[in-house]
PDB file of C-alpha atoms in Angstrom:
ATOM      1  CA  MET A1261      -0.105  -0.010  -0.152  1.00 51.00           C
ATOM      2  CA  SER A1262       1.474   3.306  -0.877  1.00 56.00           C
ATOM      3  CA  LEU A1263       2.283   6.121   1.794  1.00 53.00           C
ATOM      4  CA  ASN A1264      -0.698   8.401  -0.252  1.00 62.00           C
ATOM      5  CA  ALA A1265      -3.247   5.259   0.223  1.00 60.00           C
ATOM      6  CA  GLU A1266      -2.586   4.617   3.691  1.00 64.00           C
ATOM      7  CA  GLY A1267      -2.837   7.974   4.732  1.00 58.00           C
ATOM      8  CA  SER A1268      -6.610   8.258   2.494  1.00 68.00           C
ATOM      9  CA  ALA A1269      -7.357   5.107   4.390  1.00 64.00           C
ATOM     10  CA  ASN A1270      -6.625   6.752   7.645  1.00 67.00           C
ATOM     11  CA  ALA A1271      -8.449   9.875   6.990  1.00 66.00           C
ATOM     12  CA  SER A1272     -11.332   8.083   6.062  1.00 70.00           C
ATOM     13  CA  ARG A1273     -11.303   6.087   9.393  1.00 70.00           C
ATOM     14  CA  HIS A1274     -10.764   9.396  11.041  1.00 64.00           C
ATOM     15  CA  ARG A1275     -13.759  10.856   9.290  1.00 71.00           C
ATOM     16  CA  ALA A1276     -15.877   7.892  10.267  1.00 68.00           C
ATOM     17  CA  LEU A1277     -14.955   7.859  13.749  1.00 64.00           C
ATOM     18  CA  LEU A1278     -15.917  11.507  14.003  1.00 61.00           C
ATOM     19  CA  ALA A1279     -19.209  10.666  12.049  1.00 69.00           C
ATOM     20  CA  ALA A1280     -20.116   8.145  14.913  1.00 68.00           C
ATOM     21  CA  LEU A1281     -18.865  10.489  18.038  1.00 64.00           C
ATOM     22  CA  ILE A1282     -20.576  13.615  16.803  1.00 65.00           C
ATOM     23  CA  PRO A1283     -24.129  12.288  17.321  1.00 67.00           C
ATOM     24  CA  VAL A1284     -22.618  10.604  20.766  1.00 59.00           C
ATOM     25  CA  THR A1285     -21.577  14.048  21.833  1.00 60.00           C
ATOM     26  CA  VAL A1286     -24.773  15.703  20.740  1.00 53.00           C
ATOM     27  CA  PHE A1287     -26.726  13.808  22.992  1.00 56.00           C
ATOM     28  CA  VAL A1288     -24.182  14.126  26.246  1.00 51.00           C
ATOM     29  CA  VAL A1289     -24.429  17.522  25.810  1.00 51.00           C
ATOM     30  CA  ALA A1290     -28.006  17.987  25.194  1.00 47.00           C
ATOM     31  CA  THR A1291     -28.460  15.355  28.332  1.00 48.00           C
ATOM     32  CA  VAL A1292     -26.575  17.714  30.584  1.00 49.00           C
ATOM     33  CA  ILE A1293     -28.059  21.152  29.058  1.00 52.00           C
ATOM     34  CA  GLY A1294     -31.396  19.626  29.275  1.00 51.00           C
ATOM     35  CA  GLY A1295     -31.079  18.199  33.041  1.00 53.00           C
ATOM     36  CA  LEU A1296     -29.985  21.771  34.107  1.00 53.00           C
ATOM     37  CA  ALA A1297     -32.633  23.450  32.284  1.00 64.00           C
ATOM     38  CA  ASN A1298     -35.067  21.182  34.166  1.00 82.00           C
ATOM     39  CA  GLN A1299     -33.945  21.882  37.621  1.00 92.00           C
ATOM     40  CA  VAL A1300     -35.383  24.062  39.993  1.00 95.00           C
ATOM     41  CA  ASP A1301     -34.617  26.148  43.182  1.00 95.00           C
ATOM     42  CA  MET A1302     -38.092  25.866  44.992  1.00 96.00           C
ATOM     43  CA  ARG A1303     -38.626  28.613  47.432  1.00 96.00           C
ATOM     44  CA  GLY A1304     -41.051  29.902  49.507  1.00 96.00           C
ATOM     45  CA  ARG A1305     -43.270  29.473  52.596  1.00 98.00           C
ATOM     46  CA  VAL A1306     -45.328  27.318  54.704  1.00 98.00           C
ATOM     47  CA  THR A1307     -48.600  28.485  56.305  1.00 97.00           C
ATOM     48  CA  GLU A1308     -51.204  27.216  58.093  1.00 95.00           C
ATOM     49  CA  GLU A1309     -54.314  28.185  56.369  1.00 93.00           C
ATOM     50  CA  TYR A1310     -56.656  29.374  58.864  1.00 90.00           C
ATOM     51  CA  THR A1311     -54.284  32.068  60.531  1.00 88.00           C
ATOM     52  CA  GLY A1312     -51.632  32.606  57.914  1.00 92.00           C
ATOM     53  CA  ASP A1313     -48.543  31.874  60.294  1.00 93.00           C
ATOM     54  CA  GLY A1314     -45.949  30.357  59.237  1.00 96.00           C
ATOM     55  CA  VAL A1315     -45.254  26.477  60.034  1.00 96.00           C
ATOM     56  CA  VAL A1316     -42.855  24.384  60.809  1.00 97.00           C
ATOM     57  CA  ALA A1317     -42.958  21.784  58.023  1.00 97.00           C
ATOM     58  CA  THR A1318     -40.638  18.903  56.467  1.00 98.00           C
ATOM     59  CA  LEU A1319     -40.761  19.081  52.705  1.00 98.00           C
ATOM     60  CA  THR A1320     -39.378  15.599  51.109  1.00 98.00           C
ATOM     61  CA  PHE A1321     -38.363  14.458  47.478  1.00 97.00           C
ATOM     62  CA  GLY A1322     -36.924  11.149  47.243  1.00 95.00           C
ATOM     63  CA  SER A1323     -34.592  10.496  50.259  1.00 96.00           C
ATOM     64  CA  ARG A1324     -33.480  14.288  50.310  1.00 96.00           C
ATOM     65  CA  SER A1325     -35.850  16.632  52.794  1.00 97.00           C
ATOM     66  CA  VAL A1326     -35.357  20.044  53.924  1.00 97.00           C
ATOM     67  CA  ASP A1327     -37.550  21.902  56.808  1.00 98.00           C
ATOM     68  CA  SER A1328     -39.248  24.989  56.894  1.00 97.00           C
ATOM     69  CA  ALA A1329     -38.091  28.029  59.445  1.00 97.00           C
ATOM     70  CA  ALA A1330     -40.018  28.890  62.482  1.00 96.00           C
ATOM     71  CA  ASP A1331     -41.606  31.579  60.144  1.00 97.00           C
ATOM     72  CA  GLY A1332     -42.317  28.808  57.540  1.00 97.00           C
ATOM     73  CA  SER A1333     -39.498  30.238  54.671  1.00 98.00           C
ATOM     74  CA  PHE A1334     -37.798  27.511  53.381  1.00 97.00           C
ATOM     75  CA  VAL A1335     -35.162  26.817  49.620  1.00 97.00           C
ATOM     76  CA  PHE A1336     -34.993  23.395  48.383  1.00 97.00           C
ATOM     77  CA  THR A1337     -32.288  23.059  45.691  1.00 95.00           C
ATOM     78  CA  GLY A1338     -31.751  21.008  42.663  1.00 94.00           C
ATOM     79  CA  LEU A1339     -35.583  19.637  42.126  1.00 95.00           C
ATOM     80  CA  PRO A1340     -36.857  18.443  38.780  1.00 94.00           C
ATOM     81  CA  ARG A1341     -38.794  20.984  37.740  1.00 90.00           C
ATOM     82  CA  PHE A1342     -41.673  19.045  36.709  1.00 92.00           C
ATOM     83  CA  ASP A1343     -42.103  16.857  39.757  1.00 94.00           C
ATOM     84  CA  GLN A1344     -43.699  17.504  42.953  1.00 96.00           C
ATOM     85  CA  VAL A1345     -42.352  17.199  47.092  1.00 97.00           C
ATOM     86  CA  ARG A1346     -44.405  15.984  49.816  1.00 98.00           C
ATOM     87  CA  VAL A1347     -44.715  18.415  52.696  1.00 98.00           C
ATOM     88  CA  ASP A1348     -45.676  17.118  56.227  1.00 97.00           C
ATOM     89  CA  SER A1349     -45.926  18.745  59.660  1.00 96.00           C
ATOM     90  CA  ARG A1350     -47.830  17.208  62.959  1.00 92.00           C
ATOM     91  CA  GLY A1351     -51.386  18.178  63.357  1.00 92.00           C
ATOM     92  CA  TYR A1352     -51.807  19.103  59.780  1.00 95.00           C
ATOM     93  CA  GLN A1353     -52.771  17.316  56.291  1.00 95.00           C
ATOM     94  CA  ARG A1354     -50.062  15.835  54.278  1.00 97.00           C
ATOM     95  CA  LEU A1355     -49.919  17.787  50.817  1.00 96.00           C
ATOM     96  CA  HIS A1356     -47.987  16.814  47.264  1.00 97.00           C
ATOM     97  CA  VAL A1357     -47.232  20.332  45.833  1.00 97.00           C
ATOM     98  CA  ALA A1358     -45.312  21.068  42.485  1.00 96.00           C
ATOM     99  CA  THR A1359     -41.568  22.043  42.714  1.00 95.00           C
ATOM    100  CA  THR A1360     -42.400  25.045  41.196  1.00 94.00           C
ATOM    101  CA  GLN A1361     -44.980  26.406  43.744  1.00 93.00           C
ATOM    102  CA  SER A1362     -43.716  28.782  46.412  1.00 91.00           C
ATOM    103  CA  ASP A1363     -46.527  29.366  48.669  1.00 94.00           C
ATOM    104  CA  VAL A1364     -47.730  25.937  50.433  1.00 97.00           C
ATOM    105  CA  VAL A1365     -50.815  26.575  52.554  1.00 97.00           C
ATOM    106  CA  LEU A1366     -51.622  23.587  55.209  1.00 96.00           C
ATOM    107  CA  HIS A1367     -54.902  22.494  56.580  1.00 95.00           C
ATOM    108  CA  PRO A1368     -54.897  21.571  59.980  1.00 94.00           C
ATOM    109  CA  LEU A1369     -56.719  18.527  61.488  1.00 94.00           C
ATOM    110  CA  ALA A1370     -56.664  18.734  65.095  1.00 92.00           C
ATOM    111  CA  PHE A1371     -56.425  20.655  68.000  1.00 91.00           C
ATOM    112  CA  THR A1372     -54.172  19.798  70.456  1.00 93.00           C
ATOM    113  CA  VAL A1373     -54.998  21.396  74.518  1.00 95.00           C
ATOM    114  CA  TYR A1374     -52.429  21.182  77.521  1.00 95.00           C
ATOM    115  CA  VAL A1375     -54.050  22.210  80.676  1.00 97.00           C
ATOM    116  CA  ARG A1376     -51.961  22.790  83.847  1.00 95.00           C
ATOM    117  CA  GLU A1377     -52.195  25.147  86.554  1.00 95.00           C
ATOM    118  CA  GLN A1378     -50.486  28.832  86.195  1.00 94.00           C
ATOM    119  CA  GLY A1379     -47.116  29.458  87.886  1.00 91.00           C
ATOM    120  CA  THR A1380     -46.194  25.947  87.460  1.00 89.00           C
ATOM    121  CA  GLU A1381     -44.860  23.903  84.304  1.00 84.00           C
ATOM    122  CA  SER A1382     -45.572  20.449  85.573  1.00 87.00           C
ATOM    123  CA  LYS A1383     -48.768  20.237  87.201  1.00 92.00           C
ATOM    124  CA  LEU A1384     -50.985  19.579  84.774  1.00 94.00           C
ATOM    125  CA  ILE A1385     -54.675  19.417  85.376  1.00 95.00           C
ATOM    126  CA  PRO A1386     -56.630  16.306  84.393  1.00 95.00           C
ATOM    127  CA  HIS A1387     -60.458  16.606  83.624  1.00 95.00           C
ATOM    128  CA  ALA A1388     -60.475  20.017  82.570  1.00 96.00           C
ATOM    129  CA  GLU A1389     -63.133  21.078  79.855  1.00 96.00           C
ATOM    130  CA  ILE A1390     -63.107  22.366  76.683  1.00 96.00           C
ATOM    131  CA  ARG A1391     -66.074  24.143  75.638  1.00 95.00           C
ATOM    132  CA  LEU A1392     -67.313  25.969  72.076  1.00 93.00           C
ATOM    133  CA  ASP A1393     -70.367  28.343  72.160  1.00 90.00           C
ATOM    134  CA  GLY A1394     -71.577  26.888  75.670  1.00 90.00           C
ATOM    135  CA  LYS A1395     -71.288  23.018  74.494  1.00 93.00           C
ATOM    136  CA  LEU A1396     -68.830  20.400  75.941  1.00 94.00           C
ATOM    137  CA  ILE A1397     -66.365  19.452  72.950  1.00 94.00           C
ATOM    138  CA  ALA A1398     -63.542  17.529  74.869  1.00 95.00           C
ATOM    139  CA  THR A1399     -62.291  16.582  78.268  1.00 96.00           C
ATOM    140  CA  ALA A1400     -58.842  16.778  79.274  1.00 96.00           C
ATOM    141  CA  ASN A1401     -57.259  12.468  80.109  1.00 96.00           C
ATOM    142  CA  GLN A1402     -55.585  12.374  83.761  1.00 95.00           C
ATOM    143  CA  SER A1403     -52.762  13.706  82.065  1.00 93.00           C
ATOM    144  CA  GLY A1404     -54.490  17.002  81.395  1.00 94.00           C
ATOM    145  CA  ASN A1405     -54.477  16.991  77.693  1.00 94.00           C
ATOM    146  CA  THR A1406     -56.358  16.233  74.652  1.00 95.00           C
ATOM    147  CA  VAL A1407     -56.515  15.891  71.081  1.00 94.00           C
ATOM    148  CA  ILE A1408     -59.505  17.787  69.296  1.00 93.00           C
ATOM    149  CA  SER A1409     -60.533  16.660  66.069  1.00 91.00           C
ATOM    150  CA  PRO A1410     -61.960  17.788  63.536  1.00 91.00           C
ATOM    151  CA  HIS A1411     -60.060  21.163  64.367  1.00 90.00           C
ATOM    152  CA  PRO A1412     -62.724  23.479  65.712  1.00 90.00           C
ATOM    153  CA  GLY A1413     -62.289  25.924  62.545  1.00 86.00           C
ATOM    154  CA  PRO A1414     -60.891  28.923  61.892  1.00 87.00           C
ATOM    155  CA  GLY A1415     -61.428  32.104  64.239  1.00 86.00           C
ATOM    156  CA  LYS A1416     -63.216  30.040  67.252  1.00 90.00           C
ATOM    157  CA  THR A1417     -62.835  30.754  70.868  1.00 93.00           C
ATOM    158  CA  LEU A1418     -62.272  28.450  73.651  1.00 95.00           C
ATOM    159  CA  LEU A1419     -63.533  28.389  76.451  1.00 95.00           C
ATOM    160  CA  VAL A1420     -61.062  25.988  79.056  1.00 96.00           C
ATOM    161  CA  CYS A1421     -62.269  25.249  82.845  1.00 96.00           C
ATOM    162  CA  ALA A1422     -61.890  22.851  85.829  1.00 96.00           C
ATOM    163  CA  PRO A1423     -63.574  22.839  89.026  1.00 95.00           C
ATOM    164  CA  GLY A1424     -61.114  25.183  91.434  1.00 94.00           C
ATOM    165  CA  TYR A1425     -59.879  27.324  88.498  1.00 96.00           C
ATOM    166  CA  ALA A1426     -60.684  30.327  87.165  1.00 95.00           C
ATOM    167  CA  PRO A1427     -61.916  29.642  83.471  1.00 96.00           C
ATOM    168  CA  LYS A1428     -60.125  30.814  80.717  1.00 96.00           C
ATOM    169  CA  ALA A1429     -60.784  32.024  76.879  1.00 95.00           C
ATOM    170  CA  VAL A1430     -58.444  30.836  74.198  1.00 94.00           C
ATOM    171  CA  PRO A1431     -58.136  31.272  70.305  1.00 90.00           C
ATOM    172  CA  ASP A1432     -57.908  28.006  68.755  1.00 85.00           C
ATOM    173  CA  LYS A1433     -54.524  29.341  66.713  1.00 85.00           C
ATOM    174  CA  GLY A1434     -52.438  26.774  65.127  1.00 87.00           C
ATOM    175  CA  VAL A1435     -52.790  23.083  66.334  1.00 92.00           C
ATOM    176  CA  LEU A1436     -51.513  23.226  69.682  1.00 90.00           C
ATOM    177  CA  VAL A1437     -52.249  25.656  73.158  1.00 92.00           C
ATOM    178  CA  ILE A1438     -50.885  25.188  76.685  1.00 94.00           C
ATOM    179  CA  VAL A1439     -53.411  26.716  78.836  1.00 96.00           C
ATOM    180  CA  ASP A1440     -52.566  28.145  82.340  1.00 96.00           C
ATOM    181  CA  LEU A1441     -55.532  28.191  84.654  1.00 96.00           C
ATOM    182  CA  ALA A1442     -55.491  30.081  87.642  1.00 95.00           C
ATOM    183  CA  PRO A1443     -56.443  28.231  91.042  1.00 94.00           C
ATOM    184  CA  GLY A1444     -58.968  29.677  93.010  1.00 91.00           C
ATOM    185  CA  GLY A1445     -61.480  30.488  90.559  1.00 85.00           C
ATOM    186  CA  SER A1446     -65.066  29.791  89.722  1.00 86.00           C
ATOM    187  CA  GLY A1447     -64.483  26.796  87.962  1.00 90.00           C
ATOM    188  CA  CYS A1448     -66.871  26.178  84.912  1.00 92.00           C
ATOM    189  CA  PRO A1449     -69.835  27.663  84.008  1.00 91.00           C
ATOM    190  CA  PRO A1450     -73.061  26.085  83.419  1.00 90.00           C
ATOM    191  CA  LEU A1451     -73.623  24.291  79.874  1.00 89.00           C
ATOM    192  CA  SER A1452     -75.997  25.757  77.393  1.00 78.00           C
ATOM    193  CA  THR A1453     -79.035  24.103  76.671  1.00 72.00           C
ATOM    194  CA  PRO A1454     -80.037  22.915  72.693  1.00 63.00           C
TER     195      PRO A1454
END
């Protein structure tokens, strides 16, 4: 084989190799750029439906998760643009929201009440009554707490009372409240009749 023929054969092989590599290179570059273009940094705030207050929640995508701050704000980086994250917080309904969504509003499912004697942190009041609109809706257990489910709803005021303690009006804000009752009060007023 002559030197010129050998050079021509090598050039043909190089052209064939280049022709084979170009589609692979284009595919790899398109995949990388497409993957980066389809990622999003999710930024926003988790709030409660009834009050608009921030909620501490966990946002999860696969094995990754982030917690929102006390004011509900969060940043979750590197998520697929056309997917969803799961949002969980104790006492609220679980949500699945788009990764492009910034405002996440949680619906409260229940309302937990702890009743203790004012001026103490450890003296819980068993059998305290929780009332709404003059009607008994729950009674604290032996440990001084109860869960009201479903949640009473937005803008409600509960009356918490127990024998030997002053009754106290409490807004049903959030999903958890600690109620301190002052000893020596009149106890519970009579229940409303239907």
